[in-house]
Coordinates of C-alpha atoms in Angstrom, one line a residue:
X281 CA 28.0 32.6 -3.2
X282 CA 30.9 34.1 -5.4
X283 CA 28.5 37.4 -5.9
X284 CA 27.9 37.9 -2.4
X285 CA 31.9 37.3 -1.5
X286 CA 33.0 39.6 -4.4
X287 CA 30.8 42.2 -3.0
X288 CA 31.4 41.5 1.1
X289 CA 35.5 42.3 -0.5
X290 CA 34.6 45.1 -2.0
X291 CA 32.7 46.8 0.5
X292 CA 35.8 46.2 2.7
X293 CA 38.0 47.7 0.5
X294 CA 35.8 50.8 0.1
X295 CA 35.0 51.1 3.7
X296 CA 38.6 51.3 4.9
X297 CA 39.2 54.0 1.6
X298 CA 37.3 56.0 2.7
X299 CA 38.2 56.1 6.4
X300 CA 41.8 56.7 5.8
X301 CA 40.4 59.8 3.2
X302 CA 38.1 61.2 5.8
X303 CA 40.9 61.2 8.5
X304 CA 43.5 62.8 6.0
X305 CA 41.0 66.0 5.0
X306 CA 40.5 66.6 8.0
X307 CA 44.0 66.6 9.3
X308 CA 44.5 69.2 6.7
X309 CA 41.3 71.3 8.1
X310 CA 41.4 72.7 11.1
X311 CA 39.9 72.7 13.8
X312 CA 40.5 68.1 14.3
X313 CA 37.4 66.1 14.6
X314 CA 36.9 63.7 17.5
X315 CA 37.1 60.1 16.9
X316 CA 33.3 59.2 17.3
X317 CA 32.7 61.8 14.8
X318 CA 35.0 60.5 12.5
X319 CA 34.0 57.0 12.5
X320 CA 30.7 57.9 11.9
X321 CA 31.4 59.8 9.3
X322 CA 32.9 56.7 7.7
X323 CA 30.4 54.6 8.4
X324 CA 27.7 56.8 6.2
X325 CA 30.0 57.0 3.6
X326 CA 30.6 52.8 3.3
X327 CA 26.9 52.1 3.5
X328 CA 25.9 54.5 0.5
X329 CA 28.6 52.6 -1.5
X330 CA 27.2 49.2 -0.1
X331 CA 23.7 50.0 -1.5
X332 CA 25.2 51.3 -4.9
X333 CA 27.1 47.8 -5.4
X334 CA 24.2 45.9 -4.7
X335 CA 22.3 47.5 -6.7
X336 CA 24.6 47.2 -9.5
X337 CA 24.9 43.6 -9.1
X338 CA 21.1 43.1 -9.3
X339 CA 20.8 45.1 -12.5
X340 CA 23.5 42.5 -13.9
X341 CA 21.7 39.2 -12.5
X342 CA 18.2 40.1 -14.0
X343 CA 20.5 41.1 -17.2
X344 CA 22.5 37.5 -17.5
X345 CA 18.9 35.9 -16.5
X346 CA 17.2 37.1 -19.6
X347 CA 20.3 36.7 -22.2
X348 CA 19.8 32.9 -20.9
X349 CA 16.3 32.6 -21.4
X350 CA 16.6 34.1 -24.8
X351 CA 19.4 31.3 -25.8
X352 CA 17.4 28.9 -24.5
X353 CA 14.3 30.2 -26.6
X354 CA 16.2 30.3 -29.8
X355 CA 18.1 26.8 -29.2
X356 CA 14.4 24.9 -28.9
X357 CA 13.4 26.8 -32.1
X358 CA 16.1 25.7 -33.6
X359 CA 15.6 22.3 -32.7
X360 CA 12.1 22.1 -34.0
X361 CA 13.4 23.6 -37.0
X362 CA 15.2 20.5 -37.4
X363 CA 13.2 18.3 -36.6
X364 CA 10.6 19.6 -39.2
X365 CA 13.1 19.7 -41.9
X366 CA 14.1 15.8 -40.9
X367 CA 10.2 14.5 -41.3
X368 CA 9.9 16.0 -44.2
X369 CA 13.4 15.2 -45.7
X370 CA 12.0 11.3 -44.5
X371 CA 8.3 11.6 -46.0
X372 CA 10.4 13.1 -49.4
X373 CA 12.4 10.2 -49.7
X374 CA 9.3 7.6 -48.6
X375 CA 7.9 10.0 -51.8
X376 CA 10.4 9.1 -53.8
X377 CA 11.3 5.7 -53.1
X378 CA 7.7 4.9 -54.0
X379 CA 7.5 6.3 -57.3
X380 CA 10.9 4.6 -58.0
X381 CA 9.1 1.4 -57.5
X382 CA 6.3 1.8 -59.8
X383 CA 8.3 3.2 -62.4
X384 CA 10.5 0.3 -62.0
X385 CA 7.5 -2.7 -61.6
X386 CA 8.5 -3.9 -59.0
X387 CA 6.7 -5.9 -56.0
X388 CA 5.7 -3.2 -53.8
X389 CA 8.4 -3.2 -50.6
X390 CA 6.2 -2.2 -46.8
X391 CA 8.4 1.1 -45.7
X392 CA 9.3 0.7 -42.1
X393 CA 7.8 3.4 -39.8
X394 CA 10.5 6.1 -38.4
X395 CA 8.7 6.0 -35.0
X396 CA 8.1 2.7 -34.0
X397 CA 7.4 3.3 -30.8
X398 CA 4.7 5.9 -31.3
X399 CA 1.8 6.2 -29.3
X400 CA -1.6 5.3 -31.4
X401 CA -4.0 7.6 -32.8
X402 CA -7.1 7.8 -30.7
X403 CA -10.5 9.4 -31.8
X404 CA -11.7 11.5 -29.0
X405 CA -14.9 12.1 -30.2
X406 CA -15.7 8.4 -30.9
X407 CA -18.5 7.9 -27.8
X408 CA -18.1 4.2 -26.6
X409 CA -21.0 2.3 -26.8
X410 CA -23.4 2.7 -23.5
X411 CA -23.1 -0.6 -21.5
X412 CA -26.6 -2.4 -21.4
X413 CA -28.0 -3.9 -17.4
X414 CA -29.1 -7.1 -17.2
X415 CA -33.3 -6.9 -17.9
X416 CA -34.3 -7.3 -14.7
X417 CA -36.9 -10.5 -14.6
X418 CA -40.2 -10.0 -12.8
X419 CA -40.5 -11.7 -9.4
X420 CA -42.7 -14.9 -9.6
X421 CA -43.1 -18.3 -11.2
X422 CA -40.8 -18.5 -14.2
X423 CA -38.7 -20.9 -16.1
X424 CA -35.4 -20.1 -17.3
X425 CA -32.6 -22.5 -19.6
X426 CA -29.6 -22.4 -17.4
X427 CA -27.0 -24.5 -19.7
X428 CA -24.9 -27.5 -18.6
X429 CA -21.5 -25.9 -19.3
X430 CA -19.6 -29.8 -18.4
X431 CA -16.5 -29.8 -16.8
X432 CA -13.4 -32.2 -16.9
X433 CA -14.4 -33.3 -13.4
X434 CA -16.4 -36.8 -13.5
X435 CA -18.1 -35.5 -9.8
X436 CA -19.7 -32.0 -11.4
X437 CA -23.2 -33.2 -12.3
X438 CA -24.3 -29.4 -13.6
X439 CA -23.0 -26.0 -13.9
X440 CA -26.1 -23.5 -13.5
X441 CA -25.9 -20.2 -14.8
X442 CA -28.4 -17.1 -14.8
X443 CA -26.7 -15.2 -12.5
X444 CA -25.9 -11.8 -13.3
X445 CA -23.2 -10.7 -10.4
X446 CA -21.4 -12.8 -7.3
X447 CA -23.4 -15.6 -5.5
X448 CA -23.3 -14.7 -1.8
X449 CA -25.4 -17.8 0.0
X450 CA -27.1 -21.2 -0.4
X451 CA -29.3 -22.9 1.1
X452 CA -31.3 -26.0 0.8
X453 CA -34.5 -27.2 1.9
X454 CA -37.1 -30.6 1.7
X455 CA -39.9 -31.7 2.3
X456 CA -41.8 -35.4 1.5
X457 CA -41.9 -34.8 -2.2
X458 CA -39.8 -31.7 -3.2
X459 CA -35.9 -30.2 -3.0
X460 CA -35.4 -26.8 -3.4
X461 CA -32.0 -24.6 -3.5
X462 CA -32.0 -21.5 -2.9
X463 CA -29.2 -18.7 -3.8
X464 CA -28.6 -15.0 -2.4
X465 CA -27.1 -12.8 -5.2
X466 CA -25.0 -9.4 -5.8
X467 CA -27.7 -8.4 -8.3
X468 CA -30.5 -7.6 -6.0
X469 CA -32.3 -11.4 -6.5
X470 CA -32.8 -14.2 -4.7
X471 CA -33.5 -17.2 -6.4
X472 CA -35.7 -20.4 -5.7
X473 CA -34.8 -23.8 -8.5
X474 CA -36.8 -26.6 -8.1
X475 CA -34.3 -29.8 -8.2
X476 CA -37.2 -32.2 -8.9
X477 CA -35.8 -33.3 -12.2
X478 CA -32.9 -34.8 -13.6
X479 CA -29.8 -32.8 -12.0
X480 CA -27.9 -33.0 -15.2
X481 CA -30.7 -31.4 -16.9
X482 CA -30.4 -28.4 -19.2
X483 CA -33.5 -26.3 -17.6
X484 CA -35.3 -25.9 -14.0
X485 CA -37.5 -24.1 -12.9
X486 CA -36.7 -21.0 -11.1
X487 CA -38.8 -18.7 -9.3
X488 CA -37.5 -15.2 -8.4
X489 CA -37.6 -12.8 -5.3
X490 CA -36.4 -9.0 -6.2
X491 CA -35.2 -7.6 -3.1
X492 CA -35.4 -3.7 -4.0
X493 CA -32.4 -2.5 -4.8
X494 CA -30.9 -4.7 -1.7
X495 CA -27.8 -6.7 -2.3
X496 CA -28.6 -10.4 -0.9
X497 CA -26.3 -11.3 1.9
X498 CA -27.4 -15.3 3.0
X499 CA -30.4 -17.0 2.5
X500 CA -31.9 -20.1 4.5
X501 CA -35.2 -21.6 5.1
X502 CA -37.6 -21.8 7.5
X503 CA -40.2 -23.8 8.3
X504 CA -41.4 -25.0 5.3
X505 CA -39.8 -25.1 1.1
X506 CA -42.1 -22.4 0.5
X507 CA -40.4 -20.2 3.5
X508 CA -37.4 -18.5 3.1
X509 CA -35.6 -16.5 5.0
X510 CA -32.8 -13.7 3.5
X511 CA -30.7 -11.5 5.2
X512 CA -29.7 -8.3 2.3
X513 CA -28.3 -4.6 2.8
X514 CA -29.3 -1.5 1.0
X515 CA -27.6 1.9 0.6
X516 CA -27.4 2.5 4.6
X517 CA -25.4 -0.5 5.1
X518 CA -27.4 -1.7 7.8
X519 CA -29.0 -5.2 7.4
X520 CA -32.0 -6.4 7.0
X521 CA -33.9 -10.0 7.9
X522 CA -36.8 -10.8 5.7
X523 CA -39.2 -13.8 5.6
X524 CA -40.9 -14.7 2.6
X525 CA -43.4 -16.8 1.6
X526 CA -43.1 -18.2 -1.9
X527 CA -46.5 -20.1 -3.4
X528 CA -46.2 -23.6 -5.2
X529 CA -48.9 -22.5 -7.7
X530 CA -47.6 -21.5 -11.0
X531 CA -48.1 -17.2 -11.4
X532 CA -48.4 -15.9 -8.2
X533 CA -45.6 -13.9 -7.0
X534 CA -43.6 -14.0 -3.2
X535 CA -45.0 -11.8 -0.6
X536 CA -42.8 -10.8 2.4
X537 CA -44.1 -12.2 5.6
X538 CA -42.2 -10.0 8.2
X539 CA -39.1 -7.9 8.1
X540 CA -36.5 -6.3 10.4
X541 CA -34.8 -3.7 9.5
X542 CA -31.8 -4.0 11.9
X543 CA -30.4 -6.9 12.6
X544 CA -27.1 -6.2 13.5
X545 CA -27.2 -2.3 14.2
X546 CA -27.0 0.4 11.6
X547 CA -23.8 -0.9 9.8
X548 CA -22.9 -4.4 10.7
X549 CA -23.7 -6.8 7.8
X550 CA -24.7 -10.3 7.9
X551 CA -22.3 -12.3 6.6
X552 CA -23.8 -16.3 7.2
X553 CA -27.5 -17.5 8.0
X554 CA -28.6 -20.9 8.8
X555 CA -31.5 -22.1 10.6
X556 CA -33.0 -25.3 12.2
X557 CA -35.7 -26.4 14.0
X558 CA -36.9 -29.0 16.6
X559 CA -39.9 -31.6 15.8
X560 CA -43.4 -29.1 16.3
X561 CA -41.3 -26.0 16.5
X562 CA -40.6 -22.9 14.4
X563 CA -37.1 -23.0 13.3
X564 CA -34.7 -20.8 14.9
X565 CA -32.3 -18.8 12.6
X566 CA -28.4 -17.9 13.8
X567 CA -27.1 -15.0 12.0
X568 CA -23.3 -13.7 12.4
X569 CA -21.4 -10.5 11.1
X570 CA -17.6 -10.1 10.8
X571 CA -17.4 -6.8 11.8
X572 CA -19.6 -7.5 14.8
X573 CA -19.0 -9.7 17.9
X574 CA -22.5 -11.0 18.5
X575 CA -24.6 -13.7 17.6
X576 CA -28.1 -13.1 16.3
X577 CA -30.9 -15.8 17.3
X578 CA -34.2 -15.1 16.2
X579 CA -37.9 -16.9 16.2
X580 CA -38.4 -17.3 12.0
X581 CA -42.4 -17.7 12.5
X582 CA -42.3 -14.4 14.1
X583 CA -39.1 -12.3 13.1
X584 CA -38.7 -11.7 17.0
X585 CA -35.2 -11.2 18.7
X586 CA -34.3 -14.4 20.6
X587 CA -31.1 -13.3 22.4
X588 CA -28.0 -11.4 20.9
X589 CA -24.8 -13.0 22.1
X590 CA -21.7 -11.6 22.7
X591 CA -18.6 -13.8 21.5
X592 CA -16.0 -11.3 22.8
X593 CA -13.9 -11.8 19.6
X594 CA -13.0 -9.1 17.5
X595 CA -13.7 -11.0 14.0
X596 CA -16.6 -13.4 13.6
X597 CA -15.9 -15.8 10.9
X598 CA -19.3 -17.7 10.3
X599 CA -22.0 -19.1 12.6
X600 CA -23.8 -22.8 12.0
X601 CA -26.2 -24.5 13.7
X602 CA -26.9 -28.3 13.5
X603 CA -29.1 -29.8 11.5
X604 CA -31.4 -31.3 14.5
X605 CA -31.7 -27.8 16.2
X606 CA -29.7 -29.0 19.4
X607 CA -26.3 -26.8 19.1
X608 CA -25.0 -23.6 16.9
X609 CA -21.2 -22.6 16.8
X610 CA -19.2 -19.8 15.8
X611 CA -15.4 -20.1 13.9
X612 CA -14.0 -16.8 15.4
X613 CA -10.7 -15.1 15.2
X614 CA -9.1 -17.5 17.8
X615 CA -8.2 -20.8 17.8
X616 CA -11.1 -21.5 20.0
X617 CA -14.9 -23.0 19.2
X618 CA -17.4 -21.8 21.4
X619 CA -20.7 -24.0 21.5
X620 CA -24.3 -22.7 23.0
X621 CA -27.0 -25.6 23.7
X622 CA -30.5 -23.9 22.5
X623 CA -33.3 -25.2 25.8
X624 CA -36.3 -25.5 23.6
X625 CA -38.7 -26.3 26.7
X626 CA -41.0 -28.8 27.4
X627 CA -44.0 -27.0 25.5
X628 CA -44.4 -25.1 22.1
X629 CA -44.9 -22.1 24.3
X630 CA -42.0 -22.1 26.4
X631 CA -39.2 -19.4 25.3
X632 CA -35.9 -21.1 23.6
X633 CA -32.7 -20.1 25.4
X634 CA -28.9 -20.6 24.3
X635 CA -26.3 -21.8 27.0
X636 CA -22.6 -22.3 26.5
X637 CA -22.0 -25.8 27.4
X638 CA -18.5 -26.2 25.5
X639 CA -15.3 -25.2 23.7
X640 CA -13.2 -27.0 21.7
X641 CA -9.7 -26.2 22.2
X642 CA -7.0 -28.1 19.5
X643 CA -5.9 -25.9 17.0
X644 CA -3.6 -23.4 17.2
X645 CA -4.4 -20.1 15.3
X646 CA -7.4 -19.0 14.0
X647 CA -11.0 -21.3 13.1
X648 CA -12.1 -20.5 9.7
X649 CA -15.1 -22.6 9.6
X650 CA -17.6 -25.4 11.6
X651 CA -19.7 -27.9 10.4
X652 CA -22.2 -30.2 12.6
X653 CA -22.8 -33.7 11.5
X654 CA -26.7 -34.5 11.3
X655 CA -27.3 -36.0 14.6
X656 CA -25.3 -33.4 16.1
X657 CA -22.6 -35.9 17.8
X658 CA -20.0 -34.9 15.8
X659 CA -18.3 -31.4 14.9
X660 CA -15.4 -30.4 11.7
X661 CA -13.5 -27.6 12.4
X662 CA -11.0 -26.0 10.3
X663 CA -8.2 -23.4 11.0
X664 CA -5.6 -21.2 9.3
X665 CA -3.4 -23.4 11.3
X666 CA -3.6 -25.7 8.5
X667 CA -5.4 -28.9 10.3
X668 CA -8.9 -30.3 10.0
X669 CA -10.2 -31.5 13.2
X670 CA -13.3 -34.0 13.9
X671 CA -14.6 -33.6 17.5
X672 CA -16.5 -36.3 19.7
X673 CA -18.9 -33.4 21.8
X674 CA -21.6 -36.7 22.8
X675 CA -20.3 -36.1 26.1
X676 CA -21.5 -35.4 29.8
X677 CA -20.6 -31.8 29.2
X678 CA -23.4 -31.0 32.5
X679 CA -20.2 -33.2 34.5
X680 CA -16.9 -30.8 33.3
X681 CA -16.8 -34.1 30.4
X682 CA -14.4 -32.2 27.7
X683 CA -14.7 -33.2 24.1
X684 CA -12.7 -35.4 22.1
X685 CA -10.7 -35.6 19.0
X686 CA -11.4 -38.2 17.1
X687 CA -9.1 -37.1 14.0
X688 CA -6.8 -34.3 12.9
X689 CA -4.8 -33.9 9.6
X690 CA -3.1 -31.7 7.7
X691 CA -4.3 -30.0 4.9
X692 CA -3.7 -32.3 1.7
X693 CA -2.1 -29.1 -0.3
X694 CA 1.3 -28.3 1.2
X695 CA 1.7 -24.9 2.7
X696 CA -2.5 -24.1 2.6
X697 CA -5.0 -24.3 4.8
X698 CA -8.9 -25.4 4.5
X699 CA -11.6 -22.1 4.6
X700 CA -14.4 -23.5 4.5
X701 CA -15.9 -27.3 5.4
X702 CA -19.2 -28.5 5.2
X703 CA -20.2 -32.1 6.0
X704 CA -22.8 -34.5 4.9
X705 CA -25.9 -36.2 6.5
X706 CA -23.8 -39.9 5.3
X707 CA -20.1 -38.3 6.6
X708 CA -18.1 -37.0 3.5
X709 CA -16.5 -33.7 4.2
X710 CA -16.3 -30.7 1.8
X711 CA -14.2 -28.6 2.1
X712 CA -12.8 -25.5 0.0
X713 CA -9.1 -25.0 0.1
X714 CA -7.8 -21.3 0.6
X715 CA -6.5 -19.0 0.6
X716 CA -7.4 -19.2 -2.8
X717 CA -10.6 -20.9 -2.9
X718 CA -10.7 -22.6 -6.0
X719 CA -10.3 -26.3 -5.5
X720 CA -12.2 -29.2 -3.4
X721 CA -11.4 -31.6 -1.4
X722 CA -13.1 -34.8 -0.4
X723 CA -12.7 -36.4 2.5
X724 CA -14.1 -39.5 4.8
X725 CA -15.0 -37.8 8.4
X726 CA -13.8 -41.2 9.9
X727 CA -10.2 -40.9 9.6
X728 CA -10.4 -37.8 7.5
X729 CA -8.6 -39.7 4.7
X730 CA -9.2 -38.1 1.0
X731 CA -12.0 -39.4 -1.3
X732 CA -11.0 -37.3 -4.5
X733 CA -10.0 -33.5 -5.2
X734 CA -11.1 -31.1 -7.7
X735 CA -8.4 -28.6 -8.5
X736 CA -10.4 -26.1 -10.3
X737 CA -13.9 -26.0 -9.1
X738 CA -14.6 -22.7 -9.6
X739 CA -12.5 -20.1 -11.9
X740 CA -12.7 -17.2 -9.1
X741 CA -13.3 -17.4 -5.2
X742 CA -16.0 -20.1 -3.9
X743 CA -18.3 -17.9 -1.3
X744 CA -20.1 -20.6 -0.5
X745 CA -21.0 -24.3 0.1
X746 CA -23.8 -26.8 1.4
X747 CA -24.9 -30.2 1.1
X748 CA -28.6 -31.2 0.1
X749 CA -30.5 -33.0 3.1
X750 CA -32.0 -36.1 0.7
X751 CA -29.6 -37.6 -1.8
X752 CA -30.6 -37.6 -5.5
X753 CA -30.1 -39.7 -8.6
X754 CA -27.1 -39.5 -11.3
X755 CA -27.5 -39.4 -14.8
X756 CA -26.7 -43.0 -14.5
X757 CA -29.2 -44.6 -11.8
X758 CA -26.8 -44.4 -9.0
X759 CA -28.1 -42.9 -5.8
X760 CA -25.6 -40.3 -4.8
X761 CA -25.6 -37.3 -2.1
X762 CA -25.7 -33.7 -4.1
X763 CA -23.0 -30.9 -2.8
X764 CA -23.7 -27.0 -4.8
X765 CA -21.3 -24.8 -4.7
X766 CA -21.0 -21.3 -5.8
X767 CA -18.5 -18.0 -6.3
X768 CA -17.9 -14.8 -7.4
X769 CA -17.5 -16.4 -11.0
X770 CA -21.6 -16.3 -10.8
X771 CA -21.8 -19.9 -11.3
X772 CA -23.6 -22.1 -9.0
X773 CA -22.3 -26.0 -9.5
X774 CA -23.8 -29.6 -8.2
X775 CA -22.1 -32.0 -7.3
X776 CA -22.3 -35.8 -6.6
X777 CA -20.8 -37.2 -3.8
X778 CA -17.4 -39.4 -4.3
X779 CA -19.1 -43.0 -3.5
X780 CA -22.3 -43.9 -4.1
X781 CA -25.1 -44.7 -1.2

């Protein structure tokens, strides 16, 4: 700004010189110019001078620019200079010092380093070592040690490992004369244990379904132990529903019984499974995606589409159906539970259909999760809200009869809320505490009061929970209902129930 004012003065200056110059000459000459003439005439003459300052100044500029630059070079050199000189005035006396010290005998003193806060030498050409996956296990009849890790808890019976990534679903199933669990995994497995034994035993056995590159989304069963039904995604994204048939005899490997290939669209994945049946009928399976509003029902003897149900929600928390193949629910993103009746018909042949007989209207924010009680009279809901609820829905719901509430308390951590419950055939509630999910609570359904609490059940976030249909033994002869859980710490625990049958 001081160039460009220096020069706007000067061509002022010049301009009005050489007007009053221009005017005298030619009042000396004769014959007198005109006016026009003679403030053209000045005009010419200023700008030429205009363009000869300008130039002049940008000669000087690009002239001071350089001078700078040059300081600036020889100041930085200078400084390295220096700095050289110092380090190796410091590593002279280090030099010296040392020598001093052996001349003189005495105990060797550690020099303190100049640069303390020096960033580390690192090899670059040091090639880390290549990280080893898991041997994948051939699918079939095998036996693997899974370890009894123990736990300061007097309720954890076993802690089963063998998992190589995140446990996604569980699921168990019984006959007469066997109890199976079954787990959906991250690493592209789904596995089968045999729970026949002692549950605080160090080894079951284990027999394995690879899914082909397919993540494992929810497992259930169907109609039988040796039935099991997995929902898993591949590279698409879309899911898929697959039926398997798993042998008892020792060495023969799963075969897949039927498959579809979208259950839930092209991208929409499954996030919970369960499936029940009526006496003398193939079980029917509910599946439910968060990032879709409808509810899958399909036939598991067949793989066929039921009915796909729209809750007109816009997030779909989970989907359960009750353990005597009478109702299914949904915990959606309002505070509202919606229930469907399943019409079996009077004969095998007749088609099952799903009508919404109910809602269950108490809490006031969003329902994380449902659980049925085994008869299918009773119904847990949970909620962000921070409450657990226990419903009476054994009513004339045909009549405009609205449910009950039988209970409703607060969650038993201050300022949480309960994400996931699951309830047993005898009444005990489990339920994980979020958002968190790493500790347990027990609680009575009648009167919801609390049995015990684990406040570390799982190091990382618990995916899942279900109780086991038949109770089992402890390790010390009590009879006792069993509870596995399991997270994205890859561990899948059992647990006893807190009072024994």
């Amino acid at each position: 700004s001081l160039h460009r004012d220096t020069t706007h003065s000067w061509l002022h200056i010049l301009s009005t010189y050489s007007e009053r110059m221009m005017i005298g000459s030619i009042a000396e000459d004769a014959p007198p110019l005109s006016t026009g003439a003679m403030a053209l005439a000045g005009s010419a003459a200023a700008m030429w001078i205009a363009l000869v300052v300008v130039g002049l100044t940008w000669v000087a500029r690009t002239i001071w620019n350089r001078l700078s630059k040059s300081e600036s070079r020889i100041s930085d050199s200078a400084n390295t200079s220096c700095r050289r000189k110092s380090n190796k005035s410091r590593d002279t006396g280090k030099s010296r010092a040392k020598d001093n010290v052996l001349l003189k005998h005495k105990e060797p003193v550690e020099a303190t380093d100049p640069f303390p806060n020096k960033v580390p030498e690192v090899d670059v050409y040091k090639k880390d070592k290549p990280r080893v996956n898991p041997t994948r296990v051939p699918a079939g009849n095998t036996k693997k040690t899974t370890g009894s890790t123990g736990t300061s808890h007097a309720l954890c019976l076993n802690t089963l490992k063998g998992h190589n990534d995140a446990i996604t679903g569980i699921a168990f199933g019984a006959d007469k004369s066997h109890l199976r669990l079954a787990t959906s995994c991250d690493d592209n497995t789904v596995r089968l244990f045999k729970l026949d034994a002692d549950m605080a035993a160090k080894s079951f056995h284990i027999i394995r379904i690879n899914l082909e590159n397919e993540r494992g989304l929810a497992v259930s069963f169907g109609q039988s132990v040796s039935d099991v039904l997995v929902a898993s995604t591949g590279a698409v994204g879309a899911s898929r529903l697959s039926m398997y048939h798993v042998p008892q005899d020792q060495g023969q490997a799963p075969s897949r019984t039927w498959q579809v290939a979208e259950a839930h669209g092209k991208s929409a994945q499954v996030s919970t499974l369960a499936a029940a049946a009526q006496s003398g009928r193939s079980p029917v399976a509910v599946t439910c995606c968060e990032s879709d509003t409808h509810l899958g029902l399909w036939n598991t003897g067949s793989g066929a589409r039921i009915e796909m149900l729209n809750t007109n929600q816009l997030v779909n928390h989970s989907a359960v159906i009750s353990p005597n193949g009478r109702f299914f629910a949904a915990a959606t993103f309002t505070a509202e539970v919606k229930i469907w009746e399943l019409q079996w018909g009077k004969s095998v042949s007749d088609p099952v259909k799903a009508v919404k007989v109910m809602s269950l209207q108490g809490h006031k924010s969003g329902v994380t999760s449902v659980a049925f009680s085994a008869d299918g009279t009773r119904v847990v809901s949970a909620s962000t809200d921070g409450f657990l609820i226990v419903w009476n829905i054994d009513v004339r719901y045909s009549l405009n009869e609205d449910p009950k509430i039988l209970y409703k308390v607060a969650c038993a951590s201050n300022g949480k809320h309960y994400s996931m419950v699951t309830l047993s055939p005898r009444g005990v509630v489990a339920a994980c505490v979020g958002p968190a999910n790493t500790a347990m609570d027990f609680l009575a359904m009648e009167g919801l009061s609390i049995m015990d609490q684990v406040s570390n059940a799982h190091d990382t976030k618990m995916t899942c929970m279900a109780w086991a249909p038949t109770p089992v033994k402890a390790p010390n002869g009590s009879t006792h209902e069993l509870l596995a859980t399991a997270g994205t710490d890859k561990k899948l625990k059992l647990w006893r129930s807190p009072v024994a049958l």
